[in-house]
Amino acid sequence: MKKIFIRSPYFIEVDEVGQTSAKIEVFLWNKGTTEPTTPNYTFTKQIPSPTQTKLYWNVSNLAQSFIKPIAPVVPTEPTEESVNTWCYMKVVRYSDDVELDTETFVCLNGYTNYLEGYNQSTTDTIVPLFNPNIKNYVKDFETNYVSFFLEVENYDTSYDYVDVTERGIWKFPILQATENVEANFFYAEELCEPKYTPVICTFINRFGGWQYLTFFKANQQGIDVKSKDYNLLPSSIDFNPLQGQKQRFNFQGTQKIKCNTGWVDENYSELIQDLMLSEVVLLDNKPAIVKSQSFDIKTHLKDRNINYEVEFEYNYGLINDVI
């Protein structure tokens, strides 16, 4: 089945000889729920002119409301990921109200590169939702995992055989320096940090899977406070001068933190890019926003030892004002 990455456009085209209009019906559902019998969306277009008959619809953004990753849960053995991290999409194409065909897609919460061009997708049986060329530096084994999208098959892995009876995203814990799923190897290195307390960042990467990134070195925390000032009217002509003339209202504070990766490989710039472009970020399992808006891509030739500093803001107020 074709897998598409819904943070980049994916277009459905209808171009039949002599057509005057076209229509598509889009059905969306998560694994474990029943495929809808009526379409979630129906779109109809008229051709611009008799010589311009091609009609297009971008359908990738329609799936975003069905994909709601919240927080990863580290397994002790290969386990299926939450069904809320991906969904199915079925598209039925019509030309002049005549049904042409039906195609079903797997929608992953990732994006494609501009230079890769139009309508990027994959039909691979095994789709790693991470870059296997980047070594995972971990605080300790068994606290991180990587994800694969797997079709129905029996897979030979370093964890023994894994029998997948229904397609889906599977997570594989990092238990040792080298692991594999079939011929897909991934690597990790356990680092001892005796001085600082590492901060574990998890986020959705460009492939639509949970990515772990550990900040091993020094971090600096702080607080930002916001409020509004108003001038007060005195209660009487004979006012109390100790009350002052201004009052501050609507206090709210947020906590921020700057983290350092420690020495990393050159290809870690890809992880920092994915982190800064991610829509879902957690720091030590707390919701966060990346405040850093840019970074310099470092190399061993120019910078020798490579360390990245990233600033975050925790995504909640210090005062609970949820109503």
Tab-separated table of C-alpha atoms in Angstrom:
chain	number	residue	atom	x	y	z
A	1	MET	CA	0.000	0.000	0.000
A	2	LYS	CA	1.227	3.489	-0.819
A	3	LYS	CA	2.438	5.618	2.122
A	4	ILE	CA	2.211	9.394	1.904
A	5	PHE	CA	3.552	12.120	4.206
A	6	ILE	CA	0.752	14.520	5.014
A	7	ARG	CA	2.763	17.600	6.024
A	8	SER	CA	3.628	17.969	2.330
A	9	PRO	CA	1.018	18.235	-0.446
A	10	TYR	CA	-0.210	15.095	-2.188
A	11	PHE	CA	-2.352	15.716	-5.253
A	12	ILE	CA	-5.104	13.587	-6.790
A	13	GLU	CA	-5.519	14.182	-10.517
A	14	VAL	CA	-8.481	13.536	-12.783
A	15	ASP	CA	-7.940	14.051	-16.525
A	16	GLU	CA	-10.285	12.104	-18.802
A	17	VAL	CA	-10.821	12.858	-22.484
A	18	GLY	CA	-13.861	15.064	-23.005
A	19	GLN	CA	-14.698	15.512	-19.330
A	20	THR	CA	-16.476	18.665	-18.195
A	21	SER	CA	-16.253	18.066	-14.449
A	22	ALA	CA	-14.718	15.717	-11.927
A	23	LYS	CA	-15.234	14.699	-8.324
A	24	ILE	CA	-13.368	12.915	-5.562
A	25	GLU	CA	-14.673	11.343	-2.379
A	26	VAL	CA	-12.312	11.053	0.591
A	27	PHE	CA	-12.795	8.506	3.383
A	28	LEU	CA	-10.641	8.702	6.540
A	29	TRP	CA	-10.358	6.391	9.524
A	30	ASN	CA	-7.913	5.107	12.123
A	31	LYS	CA	-6.880	1.496	12.503
A	32	GLY	CA	-9.207	-0.273	14.894
A	33	THR	CA	-12.235	1.750	13.811
A	34	THR	CA	-14.706	0.944	11.042
A	35	GLU	CA	-14.137	2.365	7.588
A	36	PRO	CA	-16.881	4.979	7.008
A	37	THR	CA	-19.637	4.154	4.537
A	38	THR	CA	-20.107	7.799	3.554
A	39	PRO	CA	-17.233	10.083	2.578
A	40	ASN	CA	-15.748	12.527	5.075
A	41	TYR	CA	-15.172	14.968	2.231
A	42	THR	CA	-16.554	15.373	-1.292
A	43	PHE	CA	-15.000	17.824	-3.765
A	44	THR	CA	-16.287	18.735	-7.217
A	45	LYS	CA	-14.662	20.937	-9.866
A	46	GLN	CA	-15.540	22.112	-13.359
A	47	ILE	CA	-12.816	22.149	-16.015
A	48	PRO	CA	-11.354	25.651	-16.650
A	49	SER	CA	-11.798	25.351	-20.438
A	50	PRO	CA	-12.186	22.685	-23.154
A	51	THR	CA	-8.405	22.741	-23.683
A	52	GLN	CA	-7.566	22.592	-19.945
A	53	THR	CA	-9.174	19.490	-18.577
A	54	LYS	CA	-6.780	18.482	-15.790
A	55	LEU	CA	-8.202	18.874	-12.297
A	56	TYR	CA	-6.220	18.530	-9.069
A	57	TRP	CA	-6.957	18.259	-5.344
A	58	ASN	CA	-4.472	18.342	-2.476
A	59	VAL	CA	-5.726	15.694	-0.029
A	60	SER	CA	-2.847	15.343	2.436
A	61	ASN	CA	-4.013	18.086	4.801
A	62	LEU	CA	-7.396	16.363	5.198
A	63	ALA	CA	-5.807	13.593	7.267
A	64	GLN	CA	-4.242	15.858	9.881
A	65	SER	CA	-7.287	15.845	12.171
A	66	PHE	CA	-7.076	12.016	12.366
A	67	ILE	CA	-3.446	11.960	13.537
A	68	LYS	CA	-2.938	13.078	17.147
A	69	PRO	CA	0.400	11.955	18.627
A	70	ILE	CA	0.612	12.963	22.293
A	71	ALA	CA	3.441	11.168	24.077
A	72	PRO	CA	5.625	8.110	23.401
A	73	VAL	CA	5.665	5.071	25.664
A	74	VAL	CA	8.925	3.104	25.688
A	75	PRO	CA	8.340	-0.668	25.294
A	76	THR	CA	10.462	-3.504	26.631
A	77	GLU	CA	9.980	-5.559	23.460
A	78	PRO	CA	8.748	-4.878	19.899
A	79	THR	CA	5.249	-3.450	20.259
A	80	GLU	CA	2.728	-1.746	18.022
A	81	GLU	CA	2.634	2.055	18.266
A	82	SER	CA	-0.522	3.997	19.109
A	83	VAL	CA	-3.008	3.979	16.226
A	84	ASN	CA	-3.367	7.762	16.638
A	85	THR	CA	0.052	8.312	15.014
A	86	TRP	CA	-1.191	7.433	11.494
A	87	CYS	CA	-4.421	6.807	9.594
A	88	TYR	CA	-5.986	5.390	6.424
A	89	MET	CA	-7.278	7.477	3.526
A	90	LYS	CA	-9.380	6.129	0.664
A	91	VAL	CA	-9.941	8.283	-2.419
A	92	VAL	CA	-12.606	7.509	-5.040
A	93	ARG	CA	-12.204	9.382	-8.345
A	94	TYR	CA	-15.087	10.343	-10.655
A	95	SER	CA	-15.192	11.950	-14.087
A	96	ASP	CA	-18.593	13.409	-15.065
A	97	ASP	CA	-20.114	11.356	-12.209
A	98	VAL	CA	-18.684	8.110	-13.591
A	99	GLU	CA	-16.513	6.272	-11.076
A	100	LEU	CA	-12.970	5.731	-12.331
A	101	ASP	CA	-11.091	3.960	-9.542
A	102	THR	CA	-10.394	3.734	-5.825
A	103	GLU	CA	-7.052	3.966	-4.047
A	104	THR	CA	-6.254	3.599	-0.350
A	105	PHE	CA	-3.262	5.265	1.295
A	106	VAL	CA	-1.435	5.075	4.597
A	107	CYS	CA	-1.016	8.615	5.953
A	108	LEU	CA	2.125	9.305	8.000
A	109	ASN	CA	2.671	12.513	9.953
A	110	GLY	CA	5.885	13.489	8.142
A	111	TYR	CA	7.020	15.706	5.306
A	112	THR	CA	9.106	15.434	2.139
A	113	ASN	CA	11.964	17.558	0.844
A	114	TYR	CA	11.326	20.225	-1.796
A	115	LEU	CA	14.149	18.861	-3.972
A	116	GLU	CA	12.473	15.437	-4.060
A	117	GLY	CA	9.696	16.934	-6.155
A	118	TYR	CA	5.981	16.359	-6.543
A	119	ASN	CA	3.811	13.670	-4.910
A	120	GLN	CA	6.511	11.778	-3.032
A	121	SER	CA	5.418	8.442	-1.564
A	122	THR	CA	6.697	4.934	-0.900
A	123	THR	CA	5.327	1.426	-1.296
A	124	ASP	CA	8.124	-0.303	0.655
A	125	THR	CA	7.125	-3.142	2.965
A	126	ILE	CA	9.456	-1.800	5.681
A	127	VAL	CA	9.570	1.986	6.153
A	128	PRO	CA	12.007	3.210	8.842
A	129	LEU	CA	10.543	6.282	10.543
A	130	PHE	CA	14.009	7.584	11.380
A	131	ASN	CA	17.384	8.016	9.718
A	132	PRO	CA	19.362	4.788	10.353
A	133	ASN	CA	22.620	6.573	9.478
A	134	ILE	CA	22.417	8.709	12.622
A	135	LYS	CA	23.735	7.025	15.746
A	136	ASN	CA	21.525	7.342	18.818
A	137	TYR	CA	23.434	8.652	21.840
A	138	VAL	CA	21.435	7.533	24.871
A	139	LYS	CA	21.623	8.056	28.618
A	140	ASP	CA	21.031	4.345	29.066
A	141	PHE	CA	19.636	1.538	26.982
A	142	GLU	CA	15.956	0.583	27.338
A	143	THR	CA	14.803	4.229	27.593
A	144	ASN	CA	14.598	4.948	23.834
A	145	TYR	CA	13.080	3.332	20.775
A	146	VAL	CA	12.832	3.680	17.012
A	147	SER	CA	9.810	3.096	14.775
A	148	PHE	CA	9.097	1.271	11.531
A	149	PHE	CA	5.948	1.109	9.453
A	150	LEU	CA	5.506	-2.589	8.680
A	151	GLU	CA	3.237	-4.399	6.260
A	152	VAL	CA	1.829	-7.834	7.080
A	153	GLU	CA	4.731	-10.287	7.249
A	154	ASN	CA	6.933	-12.302	9.603
A	155	TYR	CA	10.110	-10.281	10.224
A	156	ASP	CA	13.525	-11.556	11.272
A	157	THR	CA	14.912	-9.082	13.823
A	158	SER	CA	17.572	-8.905	16.513
A	159	TYR	CA	14.683	-9.300	18.990
A	160	ASP	CA	13.662	-12.685	17.493
A	161	TYR	CA	10.909	-13.066	14.902
A	162	VAL	CA	8.136	-10.459	14.892
A	163	ASP	CA	4.857	-11.586	13.336
A	164	VAL	CA	2.873	-8.616	12.002
A	165	THR	CA	-0.696	-9.694	11.260
A	166	GLU	CA	-2.009	-6.175	10.533
A	167	ARG	CA	-0.029	-3.317	9.024
A	168	GLY	CA	0.932	-0.502	11.352
A	169	ILE	CA	3.734	1.388	13.071
A	170	TRP	CA	5.873	-0.808	15.309
A	171	LYS	CA	8.322	0.451	17.915
A	172	PHE	CA	11.568	-1.336	18.706
A	173	PRO	CA	13.371	-0.537	21.982
A	174	ILE	CA	17.090	0.223	21.854
A	175	LEU	CA	18.517	-2.513	24.080
A	176	GLN	CA	22.093	-2.679	22.797
A	177	ALA	CA	24.577	-0.929	20.530
A	178	THR	CA	23.349	-2.583	17.307
A	179	GLU	CA	19.810	-3.710	16.484
A	180	ASN	CA	18.163	-4.684	13.222
A	181	VAL	CA	14.832	-5.368	11.555
A	182	GLU	CA	15.568	-7.609	8.584
A	183	ALA	CA	18.479	-5.806	6.865
A	184	ASN	CA	17.665	-2.441	8.443
A	185	PHE	CA	20.337	-1.794	11.081
A	186	PHE	CA	20.318	1.018	13.613
A	187	TYR	CA	22.971	1.938	16.113
A	188	ALA	CA	23.231	3.428	19.583
A	189	GLU	CA	25.880	4.363	22.102
A	190	GLU	CA	25.337	4.607	25.826
A	191	LEU	CA	27.025	7.666	27.341
A	192	CYS	CA	27.808	8.263	30.998
A	193	GLU	CA	27.259	11.879	32.066
A	194	PRO	CA	28.611	12.197	35.643
A	195	LYS	CA	28.222	15.964	36.072
A	196	TYR	CA	24.952	17.131	34.493
A	197	THR	CA	21.430	15.735	34.462
A	198	PRO	CA	20.576	14.830	30.843
A	199	VAL	CA	17.339	16.186	29.366
A	200	ILE	CA	15.480	13.788	27.053
A	201	CYS	CA	13.665	15.443	24.161
A	202	THR	CA	11.097	13.534	22.121
A	203	PHE	CA	9.456	14.892	18.979
A	204	ILE	CA	7.802	13.848	15.730
A	205	ASN	CA	10.443	13.837	13.000
A	206	ARG	CA	10.256	14.289	9.218
A	207	PHE	CA	9.216	10.638	8.742
A	208	GLY	CA	6.246	10.872	11.128
A	209	GLY	CA	7.781	8.775	13.928
A	210	TRP	CA	8.817	9.590	17.482
A	211	GLN	CA	12.459	10.668	17.657
A	212	TYR	CA	14.607	10.693	20.810
A	213	LEU	CA	17.317	13.322	21.285
A	214	THR	CA	19.237	13.517	24.571
A	215	PHE	CA	20.797	16.799	25.698
A	216	PHE	CA	23.669	15.611	27.884
A	217	LYS	CA	25.427	18.813	28.892
A	218	ALA	CA	24.715	21.966	30.907
A	219	ASN	CA	21.308	23.586	30.703
A	220	GLN	CA	20.132	26.986	31.879
A	221	GLN	CA	16.586	27.498	33.102
A	222	GLY	CA	14.621	30.730	33.518
A	223	ILE	CA	11.153	32.224	33.775
A	224	ASP	CA	9.366	34.832	31.634
A	225	VAL	CA	6.496	36.755	33.262
A	226	LYS	CA	3.870	38.812	31.440
A	227	SER	CA	1.151	41.112	32.780
A	228	LYS	CA	-0.800	44.234	31.884
A	229	ASP	CA	-0.581	47.605	33.662
A	230	TYR	CA	-3.606	49.844	34.200
A	231	ASN	CA	-3.928	53.322	35.740
A	232	LEU	CA	-6.296	53.355	38.723
A	233	LEU	CA	-8.830	55.976	39.655
A	234	PRO	CA	-8.435	57.083	43.284
A	235	SER	CA	-11.194	55.969	45.630
A	236	SER	CA	-11.560	59.549	46.856
A	237	ILE	CA	-9.903	62.948	46.614
A	238	ASP	CA	-8.151	62.174	49.871
A	239	PHE	CA	-6.398	59.101	48.403
A	240	ASN	CA	-4.036	56.750	50.178
A	241	PRO	CA	-0.575	57.353	48.623
A	242	LEU	CA	0.531	53.824	49.598
A	243	GLN	CA	-1.839	52.327	47.015
A	244	GLY	CA	0.011	53.826	44.037
A	245	GLN	CA	-1.509	54.848	40.725
A	246	LYS	CA	-1.075	51.628	38.741
A	247	GLN	CA	-2.243	48.044	39.145
A	248	ARG	CA	-0.918	44.995	37.298
A	249	PHE	CA	-3.429	42.394	36.134
A	250	ASN	CA	-3.474	39.133	34.114
A	251	PHE	CA	-0.240	37.678	35.400
A	252	GLN	CA	1.117	34.633	33.634
A	253	GLY	CA	4.538	33.052	33.594
A	254	THR	CA	6.296	30.468	31.450
A	255	GLN	CA	9.403	28.443	32.100
A	256	LYS	CA	12.223	28.286	29.560
A	257	ILE	CA	15.383	26.229	29.248
A	258	LYS	CA	18.509	26.206	27.072
A	259	CYS	CA	19.951	22.747	26.466
A	260	ASN	CA	23.250	21.512	25.015
A	261	THR	CA	23.689	18.240	23.165
A	262	GLY	CA	27.338	17.677	24.031
A	263	TRP	CA	29.742	16.451	21.333
A	264	VAL	CA	27.802	14.891	18.448
A	265	ASP	CA	28.337	13.738	14.857
A	266	GLU	CA	28.002	16.017	11.844
A	267	ASN	CA	24.751	14.394	10.731
A	268	TYR	CA	23.059	15.475	13.974
A	269	SER	CA	22.179	18.679	12.119
A	270	GLU	CA	19.339	16.667	10.551
A	271	LEU	CA	17.903	15.921	14.005
A	272	ILE	CA	18.123	19.590	15.002
A	273	GLN	CA	16.345	20.545	11.772
A	274	ASP	CA	13.591	17.995	12.429
A	275	LEU	CA	13.267	19.234	16.006
A	276	MET	CA	12.870	22.868	14.944
A	277	LEU	CA	10.263	21.899	12.320
A	278	SER	CA	8.346	19.514	14.572
A	279	GLU	CA	4.752	20.209	15.581
A	280	VAL	CA	4.936	18.011	18.703
A	281	VAL	CA	7.815	18.352	21.190
A	282	LEU	CA	8.266	16.997	24.718
A	283	LEU	CA	11.067	17.640	27.220
A	284	ASP	CA	11.326	14.986	29.914
A	285	ASN	CA	7.732	14.088	29.014
A	286	LYS	CA	6.473	17.692	29.395
A	287	PRO	CA	4.996	19.633	26.438
A	288	ALA	CA	7.388	22.214	25.014
A	289	ILE	CA	7.888	24.667	22.160
A	290	VAL	CA	11.206	25.275	20.419
A	291	LYS	CA	12.038	28.972	20.852
A	292	SER	CA	15.213	28.840	18.752
A	293	GLN	CA	14.399	30.041	15.244
A	294	SER	CA	17.703	29.308	13.507
A	295	PHE	CA	20.937	27.382	13.898
A	296	ASP	CA	24.256	27.078	12.105
A	297	ILE	CA	25.051	23.688	10.563
A	298	LYS	CA	28.407	22.718	12.022
A	299	THR	CA	31.183	20.538	10.597
A	300	HIS	CA	34.206	18.867	12.146
A	301	LEU	CA	36.441	20.564	9.573
A	302	LYS	CA	35.428	24.082	10.614
A	303	ASP	CA	34.115	23.662	14.176
A	304	ARG	CA	36.113	20.596	15.286
A	305	ASN	CA	33.915	19.484	18.191
A	306	ILE	CA	30.195	19.913	17.449
A	307	ASN	CA	27.692	20.971	20.113
A	308	TYR	CA	24.202	22.329	19.483
A	309	GLU	CA	22.387	24.626	21.917
A	310	VAL	CA	18.597	24.806	21.624
A	311	GLU	CA	16.226	27.011	23.605
A	312	PHE	CA	12.798	25.713	24.622
A	313	GLU	CA	9.744	27.075	26.360
A	314	TYR	CA	7.495	24.724	28.288
A	315	ASN	CA	4.092	24.751	26.623
A	316	TYR	CA	2.005	25.642	29.682
A	317	GLY	CA	1.652	28.521	32.120
A	318	LEU	CA	3.025	28.541	35.649
A	319	ILE	CA	-0.448	29.631	36.808
A	320	ASN	CA	-3.218	27.162	35.993
A	321	ASP	CA	-5.782	29.345	34.193
A	322	VAL	CA	-7.440	26.671	32.057
A	323	ILE	CA	-11.202	27.262	31.951
